[in-house]
Short mmCIF file of C-alpha atoms and ligand atoms in Angstrom, two decimals:
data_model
loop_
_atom_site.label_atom_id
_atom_site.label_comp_id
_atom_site.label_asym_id
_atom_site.label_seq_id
_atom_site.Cartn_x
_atom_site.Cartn_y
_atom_site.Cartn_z
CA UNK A 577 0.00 0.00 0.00
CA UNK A 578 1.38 3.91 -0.87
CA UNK A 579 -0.06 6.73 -0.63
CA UNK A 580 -0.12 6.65 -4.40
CA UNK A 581 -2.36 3.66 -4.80
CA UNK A 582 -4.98 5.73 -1.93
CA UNK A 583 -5.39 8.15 -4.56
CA UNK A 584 -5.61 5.85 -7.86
CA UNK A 585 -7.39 2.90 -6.02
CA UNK A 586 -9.17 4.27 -3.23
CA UNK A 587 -9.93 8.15 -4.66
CA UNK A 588 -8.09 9.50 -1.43
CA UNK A 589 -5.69 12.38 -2.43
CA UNK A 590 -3.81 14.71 -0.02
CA UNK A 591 -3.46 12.52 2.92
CA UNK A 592 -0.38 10.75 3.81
CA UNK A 593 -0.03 6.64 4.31
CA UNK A 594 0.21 5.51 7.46
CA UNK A 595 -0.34 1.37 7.89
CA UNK A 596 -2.40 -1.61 7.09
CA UNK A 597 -4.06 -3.71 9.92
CA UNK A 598 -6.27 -6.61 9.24
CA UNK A 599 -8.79 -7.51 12.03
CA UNK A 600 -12.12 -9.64 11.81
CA UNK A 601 -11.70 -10.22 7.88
CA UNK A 602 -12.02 -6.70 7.51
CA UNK A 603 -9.08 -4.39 6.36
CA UNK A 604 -7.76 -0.92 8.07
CA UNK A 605 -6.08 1.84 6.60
CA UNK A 606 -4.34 4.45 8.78
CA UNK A 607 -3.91 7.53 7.03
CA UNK A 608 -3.18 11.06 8.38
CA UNK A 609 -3.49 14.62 7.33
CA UNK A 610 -0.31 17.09 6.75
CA UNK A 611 -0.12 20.15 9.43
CA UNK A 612 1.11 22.65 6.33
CA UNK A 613 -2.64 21.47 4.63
CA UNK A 614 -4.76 22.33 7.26
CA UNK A 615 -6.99 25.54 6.87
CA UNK A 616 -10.50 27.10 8.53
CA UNK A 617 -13.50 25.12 6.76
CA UNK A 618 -15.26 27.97 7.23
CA UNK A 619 -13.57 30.75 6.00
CA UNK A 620 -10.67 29.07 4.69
CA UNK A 621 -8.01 31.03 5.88
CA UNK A 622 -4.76 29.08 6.95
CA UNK A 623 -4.29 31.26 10.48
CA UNK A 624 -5.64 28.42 12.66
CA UNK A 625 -4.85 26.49 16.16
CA UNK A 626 -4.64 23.19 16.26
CA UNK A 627 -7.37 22.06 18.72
CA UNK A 628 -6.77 18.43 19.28
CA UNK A 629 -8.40 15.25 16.63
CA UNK A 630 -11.62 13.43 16.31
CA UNK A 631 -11.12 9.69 15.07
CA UNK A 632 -13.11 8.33 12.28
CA UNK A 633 -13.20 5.52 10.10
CA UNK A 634 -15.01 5.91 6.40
CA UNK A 635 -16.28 2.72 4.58
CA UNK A 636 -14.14 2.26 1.38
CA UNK A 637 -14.24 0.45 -1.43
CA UNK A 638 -13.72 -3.47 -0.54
CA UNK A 639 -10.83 -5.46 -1.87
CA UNK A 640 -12.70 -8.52 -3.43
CA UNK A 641 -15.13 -9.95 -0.94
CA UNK A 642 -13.29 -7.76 2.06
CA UNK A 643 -14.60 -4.99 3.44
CA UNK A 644 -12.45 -2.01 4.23
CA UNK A 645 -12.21 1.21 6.23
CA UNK A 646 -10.35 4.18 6.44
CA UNK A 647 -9.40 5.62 9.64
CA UNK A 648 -8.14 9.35 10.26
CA UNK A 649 -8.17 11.58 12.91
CA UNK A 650 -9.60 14.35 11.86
CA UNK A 651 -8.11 17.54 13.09
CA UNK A 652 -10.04 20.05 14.48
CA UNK A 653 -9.00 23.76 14.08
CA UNK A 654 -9.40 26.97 16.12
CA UNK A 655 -9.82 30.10 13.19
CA UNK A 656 -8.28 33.17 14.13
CA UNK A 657 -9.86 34.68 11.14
CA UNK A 658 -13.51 33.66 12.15
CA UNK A 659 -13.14 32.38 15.32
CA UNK A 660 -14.72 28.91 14.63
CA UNK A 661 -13.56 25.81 16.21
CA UNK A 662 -14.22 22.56 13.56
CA UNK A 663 -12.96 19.71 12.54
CA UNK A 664 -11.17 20.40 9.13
CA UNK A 665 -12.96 19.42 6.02
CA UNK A 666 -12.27 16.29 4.27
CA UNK A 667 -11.90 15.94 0.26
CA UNK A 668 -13.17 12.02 0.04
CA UNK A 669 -16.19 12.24 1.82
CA UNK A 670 -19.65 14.25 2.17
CA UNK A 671 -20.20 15.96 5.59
CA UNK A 672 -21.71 14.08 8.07
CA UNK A 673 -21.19 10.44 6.33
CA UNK A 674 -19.31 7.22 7.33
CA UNK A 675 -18.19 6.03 3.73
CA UNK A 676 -16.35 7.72 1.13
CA UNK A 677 -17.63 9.02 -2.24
CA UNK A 678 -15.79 6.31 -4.04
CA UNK A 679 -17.53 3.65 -1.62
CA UNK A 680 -21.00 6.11 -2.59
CA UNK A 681 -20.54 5.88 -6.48
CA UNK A 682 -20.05 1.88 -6.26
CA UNK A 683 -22.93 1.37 -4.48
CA UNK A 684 -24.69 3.62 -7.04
CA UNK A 685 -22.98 1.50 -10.06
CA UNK A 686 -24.23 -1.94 -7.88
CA UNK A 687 -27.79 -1.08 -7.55
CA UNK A 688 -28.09 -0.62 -11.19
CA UNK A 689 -27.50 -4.50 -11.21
CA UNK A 690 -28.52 -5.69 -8.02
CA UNK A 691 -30.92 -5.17 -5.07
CA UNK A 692 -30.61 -2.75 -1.89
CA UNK A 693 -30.30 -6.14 -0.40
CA UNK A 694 -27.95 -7.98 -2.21
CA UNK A 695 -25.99 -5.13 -2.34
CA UNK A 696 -26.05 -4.57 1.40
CA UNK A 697 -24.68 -8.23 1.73
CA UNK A 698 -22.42 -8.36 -0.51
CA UNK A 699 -20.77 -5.32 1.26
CA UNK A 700 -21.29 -6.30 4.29
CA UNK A 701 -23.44 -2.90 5.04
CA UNK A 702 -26.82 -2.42 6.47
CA UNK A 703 -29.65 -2.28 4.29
CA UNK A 704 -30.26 1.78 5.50
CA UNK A 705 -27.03 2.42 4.52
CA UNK A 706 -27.39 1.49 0.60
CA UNK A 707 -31.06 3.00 1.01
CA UNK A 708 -29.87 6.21 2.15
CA UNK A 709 -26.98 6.65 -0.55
CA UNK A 710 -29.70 5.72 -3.19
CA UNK A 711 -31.98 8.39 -1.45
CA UNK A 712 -29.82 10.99 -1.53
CA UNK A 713 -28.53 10.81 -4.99
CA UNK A 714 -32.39 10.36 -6.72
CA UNK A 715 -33.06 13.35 -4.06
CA UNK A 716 -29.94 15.40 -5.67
CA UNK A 717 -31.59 14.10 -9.23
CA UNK A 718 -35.15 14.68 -8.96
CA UNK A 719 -34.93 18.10 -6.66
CA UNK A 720 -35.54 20.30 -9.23
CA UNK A 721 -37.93 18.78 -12.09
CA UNK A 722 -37.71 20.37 -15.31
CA UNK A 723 -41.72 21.07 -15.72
CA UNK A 724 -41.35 24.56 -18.47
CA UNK A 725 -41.56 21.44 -21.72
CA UNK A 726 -44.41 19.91 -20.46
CA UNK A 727 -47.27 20.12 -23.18
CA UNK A 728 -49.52 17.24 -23.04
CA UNK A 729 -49.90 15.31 -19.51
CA UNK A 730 -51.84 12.60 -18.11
CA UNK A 731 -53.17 13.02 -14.46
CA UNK A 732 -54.62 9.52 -12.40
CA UNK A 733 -55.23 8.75 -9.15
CA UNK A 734 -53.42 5.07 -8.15
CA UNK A 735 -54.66 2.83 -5.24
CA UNK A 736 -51.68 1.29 -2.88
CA UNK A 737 -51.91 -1.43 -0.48
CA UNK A 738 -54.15 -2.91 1.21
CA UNK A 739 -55.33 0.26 2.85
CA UNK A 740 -56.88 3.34 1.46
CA UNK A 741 -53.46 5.10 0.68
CA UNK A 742 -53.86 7.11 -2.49
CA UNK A 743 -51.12 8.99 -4.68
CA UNK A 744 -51.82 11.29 -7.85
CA UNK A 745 -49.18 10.53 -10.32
CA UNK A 746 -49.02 13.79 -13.23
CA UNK A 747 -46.93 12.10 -16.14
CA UNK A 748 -45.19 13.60 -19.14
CA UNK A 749 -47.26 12.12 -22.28
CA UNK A 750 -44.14 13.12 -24.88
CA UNK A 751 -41.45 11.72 -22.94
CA UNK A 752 -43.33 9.02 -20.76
CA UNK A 753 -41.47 10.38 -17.36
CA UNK A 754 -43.80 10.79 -14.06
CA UNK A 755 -43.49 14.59 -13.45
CA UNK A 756 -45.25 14.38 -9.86
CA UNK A 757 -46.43 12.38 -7.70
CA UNK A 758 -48.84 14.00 -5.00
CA UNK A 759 -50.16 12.45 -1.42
CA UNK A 760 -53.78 11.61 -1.51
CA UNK A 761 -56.55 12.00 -4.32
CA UNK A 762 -58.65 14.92 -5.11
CA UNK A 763 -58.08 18.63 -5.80
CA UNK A 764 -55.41 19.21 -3.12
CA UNK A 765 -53.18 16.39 -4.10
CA UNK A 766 -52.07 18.57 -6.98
CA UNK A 767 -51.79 21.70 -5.14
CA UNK A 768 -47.81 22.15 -5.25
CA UNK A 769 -47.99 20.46 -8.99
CA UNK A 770 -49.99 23.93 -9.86
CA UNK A 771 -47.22 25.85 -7.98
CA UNK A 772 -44.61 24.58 -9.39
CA UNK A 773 -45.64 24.27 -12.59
CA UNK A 774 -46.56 28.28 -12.58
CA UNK A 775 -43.11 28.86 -11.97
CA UNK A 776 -41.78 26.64 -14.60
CA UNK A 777 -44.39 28.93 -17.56
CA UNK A 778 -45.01 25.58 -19.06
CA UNK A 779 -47.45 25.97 -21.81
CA UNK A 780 -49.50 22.88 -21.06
CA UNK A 781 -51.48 22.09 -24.63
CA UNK A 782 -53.76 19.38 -23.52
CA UNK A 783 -54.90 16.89 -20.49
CA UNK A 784 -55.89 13.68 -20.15
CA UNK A 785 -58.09 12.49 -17.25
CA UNK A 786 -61.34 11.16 -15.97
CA UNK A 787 -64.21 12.88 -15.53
CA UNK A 788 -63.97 13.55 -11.75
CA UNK A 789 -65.62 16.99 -10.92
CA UNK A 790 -62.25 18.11 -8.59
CA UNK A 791 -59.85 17.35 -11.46
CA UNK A 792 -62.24 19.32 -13.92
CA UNK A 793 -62.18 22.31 -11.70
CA UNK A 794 -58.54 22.49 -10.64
CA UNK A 795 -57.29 21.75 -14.65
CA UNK A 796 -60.42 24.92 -15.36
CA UNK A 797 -58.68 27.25 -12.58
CA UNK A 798 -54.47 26.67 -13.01
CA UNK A 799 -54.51 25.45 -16.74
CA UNK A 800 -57.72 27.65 -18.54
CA UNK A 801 -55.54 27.40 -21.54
CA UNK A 802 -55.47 23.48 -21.95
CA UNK A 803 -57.74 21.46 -23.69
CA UNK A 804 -59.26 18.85 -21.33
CA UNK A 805 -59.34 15.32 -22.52
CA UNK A 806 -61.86 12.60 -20.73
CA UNK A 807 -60.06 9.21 -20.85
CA UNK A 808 -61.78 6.77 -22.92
CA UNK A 809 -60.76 4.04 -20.86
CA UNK A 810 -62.25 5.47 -17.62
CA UNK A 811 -65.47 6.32 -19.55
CA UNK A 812 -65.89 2.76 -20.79
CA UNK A 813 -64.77 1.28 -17.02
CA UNK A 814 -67.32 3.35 -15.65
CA UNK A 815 -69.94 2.53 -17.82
CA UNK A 816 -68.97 -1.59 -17.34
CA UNK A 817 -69.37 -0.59 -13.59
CA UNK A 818 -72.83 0.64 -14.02
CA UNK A 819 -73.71 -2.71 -16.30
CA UNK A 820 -72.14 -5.03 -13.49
CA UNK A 821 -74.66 -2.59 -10.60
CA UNK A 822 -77.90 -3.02 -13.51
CA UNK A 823 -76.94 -7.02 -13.90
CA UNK A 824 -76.62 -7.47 -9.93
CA UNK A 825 -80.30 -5.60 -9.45
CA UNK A 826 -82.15 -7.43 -12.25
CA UNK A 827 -80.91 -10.43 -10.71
CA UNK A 828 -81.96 -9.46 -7.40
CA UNK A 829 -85.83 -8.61 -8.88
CA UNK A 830 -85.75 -11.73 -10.65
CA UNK A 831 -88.53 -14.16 -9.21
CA UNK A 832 -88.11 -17.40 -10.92
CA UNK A 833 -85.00 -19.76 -10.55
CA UNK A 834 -84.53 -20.16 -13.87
CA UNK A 835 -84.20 -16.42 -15.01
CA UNK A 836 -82.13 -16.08 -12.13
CA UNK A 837 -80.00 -18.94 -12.90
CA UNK A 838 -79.23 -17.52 -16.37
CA UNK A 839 -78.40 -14.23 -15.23
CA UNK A 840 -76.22 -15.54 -12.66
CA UNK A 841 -72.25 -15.32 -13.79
CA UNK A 842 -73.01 -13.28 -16.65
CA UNK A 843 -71.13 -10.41 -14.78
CA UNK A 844 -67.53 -11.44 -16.78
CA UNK A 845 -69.44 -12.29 -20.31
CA UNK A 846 -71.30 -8.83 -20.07
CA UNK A 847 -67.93 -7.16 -19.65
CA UNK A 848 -65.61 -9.10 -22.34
CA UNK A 849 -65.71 -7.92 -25.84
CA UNK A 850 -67.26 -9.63 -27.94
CA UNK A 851 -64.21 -10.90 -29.92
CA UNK A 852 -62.80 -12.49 -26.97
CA UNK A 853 -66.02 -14.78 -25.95
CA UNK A 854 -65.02 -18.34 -25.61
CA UNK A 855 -67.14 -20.66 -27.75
CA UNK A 856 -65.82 -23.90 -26.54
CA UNK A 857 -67.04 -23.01 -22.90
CA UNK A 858 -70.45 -21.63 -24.52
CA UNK A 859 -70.21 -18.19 -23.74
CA UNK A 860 -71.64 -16.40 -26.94
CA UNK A 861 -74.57 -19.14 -25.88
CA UNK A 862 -75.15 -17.94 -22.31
CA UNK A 863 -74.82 -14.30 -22.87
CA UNK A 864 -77.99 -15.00 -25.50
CA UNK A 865 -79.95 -16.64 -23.40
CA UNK A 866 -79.20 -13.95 -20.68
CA UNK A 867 -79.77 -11.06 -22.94
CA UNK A 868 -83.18 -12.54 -24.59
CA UNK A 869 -84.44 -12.93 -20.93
CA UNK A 870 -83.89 -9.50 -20.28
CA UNK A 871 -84.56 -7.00 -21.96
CA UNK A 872 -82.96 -3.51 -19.89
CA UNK A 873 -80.00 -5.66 -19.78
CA UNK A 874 -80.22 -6.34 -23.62
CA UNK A 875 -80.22 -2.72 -24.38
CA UNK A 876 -77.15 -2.04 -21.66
CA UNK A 877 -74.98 -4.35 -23.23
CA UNK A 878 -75.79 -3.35 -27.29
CA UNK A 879 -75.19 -0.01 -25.97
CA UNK A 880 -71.76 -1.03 -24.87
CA UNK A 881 -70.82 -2.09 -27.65
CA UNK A 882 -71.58 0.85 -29.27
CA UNK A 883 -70.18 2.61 -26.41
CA UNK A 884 -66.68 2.04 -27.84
CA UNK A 885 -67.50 2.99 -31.62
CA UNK A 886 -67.21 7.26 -30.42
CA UNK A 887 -63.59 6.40 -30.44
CA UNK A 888 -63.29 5.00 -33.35
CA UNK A 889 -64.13 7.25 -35.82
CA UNK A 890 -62.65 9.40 -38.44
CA UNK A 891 -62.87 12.30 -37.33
CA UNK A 892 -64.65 14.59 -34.78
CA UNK A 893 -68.11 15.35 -36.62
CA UNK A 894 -68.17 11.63 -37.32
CA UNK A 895 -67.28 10.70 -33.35
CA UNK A 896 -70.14 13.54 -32.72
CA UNK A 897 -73.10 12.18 -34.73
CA UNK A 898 -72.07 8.59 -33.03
CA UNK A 899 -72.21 10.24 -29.55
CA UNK A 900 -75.03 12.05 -29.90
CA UNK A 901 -76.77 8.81 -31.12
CA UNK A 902 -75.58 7.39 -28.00
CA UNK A 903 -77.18 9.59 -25.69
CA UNK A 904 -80.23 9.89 -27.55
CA UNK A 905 -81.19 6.62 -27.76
CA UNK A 906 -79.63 5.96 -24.19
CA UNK A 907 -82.09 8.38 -23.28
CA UNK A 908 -84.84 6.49 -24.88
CA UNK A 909 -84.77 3.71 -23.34
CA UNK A 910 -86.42 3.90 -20.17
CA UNK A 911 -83.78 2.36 -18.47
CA UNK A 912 -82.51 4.61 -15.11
CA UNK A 913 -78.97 3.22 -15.30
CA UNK A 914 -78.63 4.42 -18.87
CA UNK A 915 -80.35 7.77 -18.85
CA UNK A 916 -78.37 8.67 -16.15
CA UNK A 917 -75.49 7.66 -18.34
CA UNK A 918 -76.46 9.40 -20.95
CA UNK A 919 -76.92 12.80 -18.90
CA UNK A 920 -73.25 12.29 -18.17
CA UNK A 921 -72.15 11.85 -21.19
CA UNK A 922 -73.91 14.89 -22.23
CA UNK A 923 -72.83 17.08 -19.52
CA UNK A 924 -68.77 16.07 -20.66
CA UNK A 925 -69.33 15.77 -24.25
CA UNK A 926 -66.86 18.44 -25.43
CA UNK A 927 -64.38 16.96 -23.57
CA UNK A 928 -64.80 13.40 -25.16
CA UNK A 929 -65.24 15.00 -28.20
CA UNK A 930 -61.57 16.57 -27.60
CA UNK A 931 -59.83 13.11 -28.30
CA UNK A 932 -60.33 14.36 -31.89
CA UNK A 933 -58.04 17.30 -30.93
CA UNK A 934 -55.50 15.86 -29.33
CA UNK A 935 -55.44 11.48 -29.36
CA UNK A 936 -53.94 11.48 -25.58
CA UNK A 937 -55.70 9.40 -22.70
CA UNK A 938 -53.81 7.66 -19.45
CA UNK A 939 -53.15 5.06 -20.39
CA UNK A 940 -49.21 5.70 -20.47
CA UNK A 941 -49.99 5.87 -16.53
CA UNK A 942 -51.50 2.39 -17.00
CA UNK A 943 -48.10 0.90 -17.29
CA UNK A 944 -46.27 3.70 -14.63
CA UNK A 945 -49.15 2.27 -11.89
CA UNK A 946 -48.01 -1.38 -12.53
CA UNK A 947 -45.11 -0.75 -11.88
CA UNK A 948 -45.31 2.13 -8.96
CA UNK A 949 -47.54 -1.08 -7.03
CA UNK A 950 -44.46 -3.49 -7.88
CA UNK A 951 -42.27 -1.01 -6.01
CA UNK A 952 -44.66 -0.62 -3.23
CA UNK A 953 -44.94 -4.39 -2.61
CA UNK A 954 -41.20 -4.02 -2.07
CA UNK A 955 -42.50 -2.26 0.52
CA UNK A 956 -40.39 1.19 -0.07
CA UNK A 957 -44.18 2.51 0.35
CA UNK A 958 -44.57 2.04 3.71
CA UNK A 959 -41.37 2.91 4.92
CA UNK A 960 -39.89 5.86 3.40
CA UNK A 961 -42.52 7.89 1.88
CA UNK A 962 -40.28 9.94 0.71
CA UNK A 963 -37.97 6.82 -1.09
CA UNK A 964 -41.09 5.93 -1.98
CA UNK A 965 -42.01 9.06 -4.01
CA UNK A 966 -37.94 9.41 -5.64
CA UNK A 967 -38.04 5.58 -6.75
CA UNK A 968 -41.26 6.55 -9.09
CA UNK A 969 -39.66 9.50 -10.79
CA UNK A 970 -36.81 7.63 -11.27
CA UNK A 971 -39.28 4.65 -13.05
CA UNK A 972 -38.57 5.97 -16.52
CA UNK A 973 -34.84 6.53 -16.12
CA UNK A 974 -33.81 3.05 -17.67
CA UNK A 975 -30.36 4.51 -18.30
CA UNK A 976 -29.68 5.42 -14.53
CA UNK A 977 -32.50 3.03 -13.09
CA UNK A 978 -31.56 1.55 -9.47
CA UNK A 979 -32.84 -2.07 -9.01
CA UNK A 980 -35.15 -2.47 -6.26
ZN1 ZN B 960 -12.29 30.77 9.65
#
């Protein structure tokens, strides 16, 4: 060992040699500090008074499967220029830690492979430790979010756990990045987005969400340039809601056996498209026999179908004539689940009609919630909220992405 290799091997320059001691499998360096290098760390001026040492030992980088420390005392200084008394600052490591910034960037290079845990074990470090060097790097990272290109976003609520924990994810539709995530659902979930996207002067173009009343009115009152655009998927999930609520009450009202034997597990044929019915198991069959013995649910599930057709049209006046068929006959039909529907659809139709504007929806977030739940199941989500939040930003970084 020479002071040489410190610097080339170990990223320790300035500091002089001292010995090697091996204890425990694990290996020691002794190094020490020069008197003519010591200045203030405040000021910086060299007028100082020694005031004594402060031993400490910084994890370094291992040498194959040993781990290995570097010890120092630390001199502490008396400034005559500011009057401060501190220990003097050291070069290889951040304030405050117990492991250098070498031993810091190869646990960074690690997890890009590995897991907190394995890399924990493998250097024979807690599990914190590796946590908090991850944290603290996404946390330099993701501090400051470039929001002033944003132009088309997606916002969505996501359900975590097994209790009611919420989180309101705003992602970037161009580049596919999570630009927020917010505690809780609602309106003041996306409070400091609004702030902080002020700041930034993004000119958001267009947004995609569902038709929630406190998402209408916050996009109305921070963005009353962007074009709102009602998710096609939520529409349709609602709507297969409502069909599952009309199947489970005709069912209920049903007075024979046999009516309500048909009806019963239609729930999962009334909700698969068409296309993907499975004949060898009967299920175009069934889903006749259910539909000729009721009629309200007859006219739910045509109307389903035709649900879909607004988004698949040419172009807006086309989507528009299809729509406003929809309601009207919706309307028609006597049935409460449906005009209800329709009144909804009415009351949002511009902004379904705004697909033709602008072909956005969320489901980009579809994919970013799969894999925000896989984190949480990890756990990071109950433990570190605030890990929690850094390791979805950092989702879409594939280049610098840390393993779980
Ligand atoms: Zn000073």
């Amino acid at each position: 060992m020479s002071t040489s290799l410190l610097y080339h091997g170990f990223g320790i320059r300035g500091y002089h040699y001292v010995k090697t001691t091996y204890q425990g499998g694990k290996v020691t360096f002794s190094i020490r500090q020069e008197r003519e290098d010591l200045r203030c760390p405040v000021c910086e001026s060299r007028r100082i008074v020694r005031r004594g040492f402060q031993l400490r030992c910084f994890r370094s980088l291992p040498i194959g499967c040993r781990p290995v420390q570097i010890r120092l005392d630390v001199p502490r200084v008396g400034c005559s220029d500011c009057g401060e008394v501190r220990q003097v600052r050291i070069d290889f490591a951040d304030p405050r830690r117990s492991y250098t910034k070498a031993f810091e960037r190869y646990v960074l290079e690690l997890s890009r492979h590995m897991t907190i845990r394995d890399v924990a074990e493998h250097l024979q470090v807690g599990w914190d430790l590796v946590k908090d060097i991850q944290k603290r790097y996404l946390g330099r990272k993701f501090r400051h979010i470039k929001l002033k290109d944003l132009r088309r976003i997606a916002i969505d609520e996501i359900s975590i756990g097994r209790g009611h924990r919420y989180l309101t994810v705003v992602l970037d539709l161009l580049s596919g990045a999570v630009v927020f995530v917010g505690e809780g659902k609602g309106a003041d979930a996306l409070k400091p987005f609004w702030k902080r996207l002020k700041r930034s002067r993004a000119k958001i173009e267009a947004v995609a969400m569902d038709m929630s009343p406190a998402y209408i009115s916050a996009v109305q009152t921070h963005l009353s340039k962007a074009v709102i655009v009602f998710d096609h998927f939520h529409i349709i999930k609602l709507f297969n809601e409502k069909l599952s609520d009309l199947r489970r009450e005709l069912y209920r009202e049903a007075t024979e056996q046999l009516h309500k034997n048909v009806l019963k597990g239609t729930r999962w044929l009334l909700l698969k498209n068409p296309e993907n019915l499975d004949n060898t198991r009967d299920e175009s069959k069934r889903l006749h026999e259910a539909l000729t013995l009721n009629q309200p649910l007859a006219t739910a599930y045509y109307l389903k179908e035709d649900l879909r057709r607004v988004w698949e049209q040419p172009d807006r006046s086309a989507a528009q004539r299809v729509l406003d068929d929809w309601i009207r006959r919706a309307e028609c039909s006597g049935i409460r689940m449906l005009i209800r529907f329709a009144h909804t659809l009415a009351a949002h139709r511009s902004g379904i009609l705004n697909y033709y504007r602008y072909r956005i929806s969320t489901g980009p977030l579809e994919g970013t919630n799969t894999k925000i739940r896989v984190l949480q199941r990890k756990a990071y989500g109950f433990r570190d909220a605030e890990f929690f939040k850094l390791k979805i930003y950092a989702l879409h970084e594939t280049r610098y992405e840390l393993v779980g």
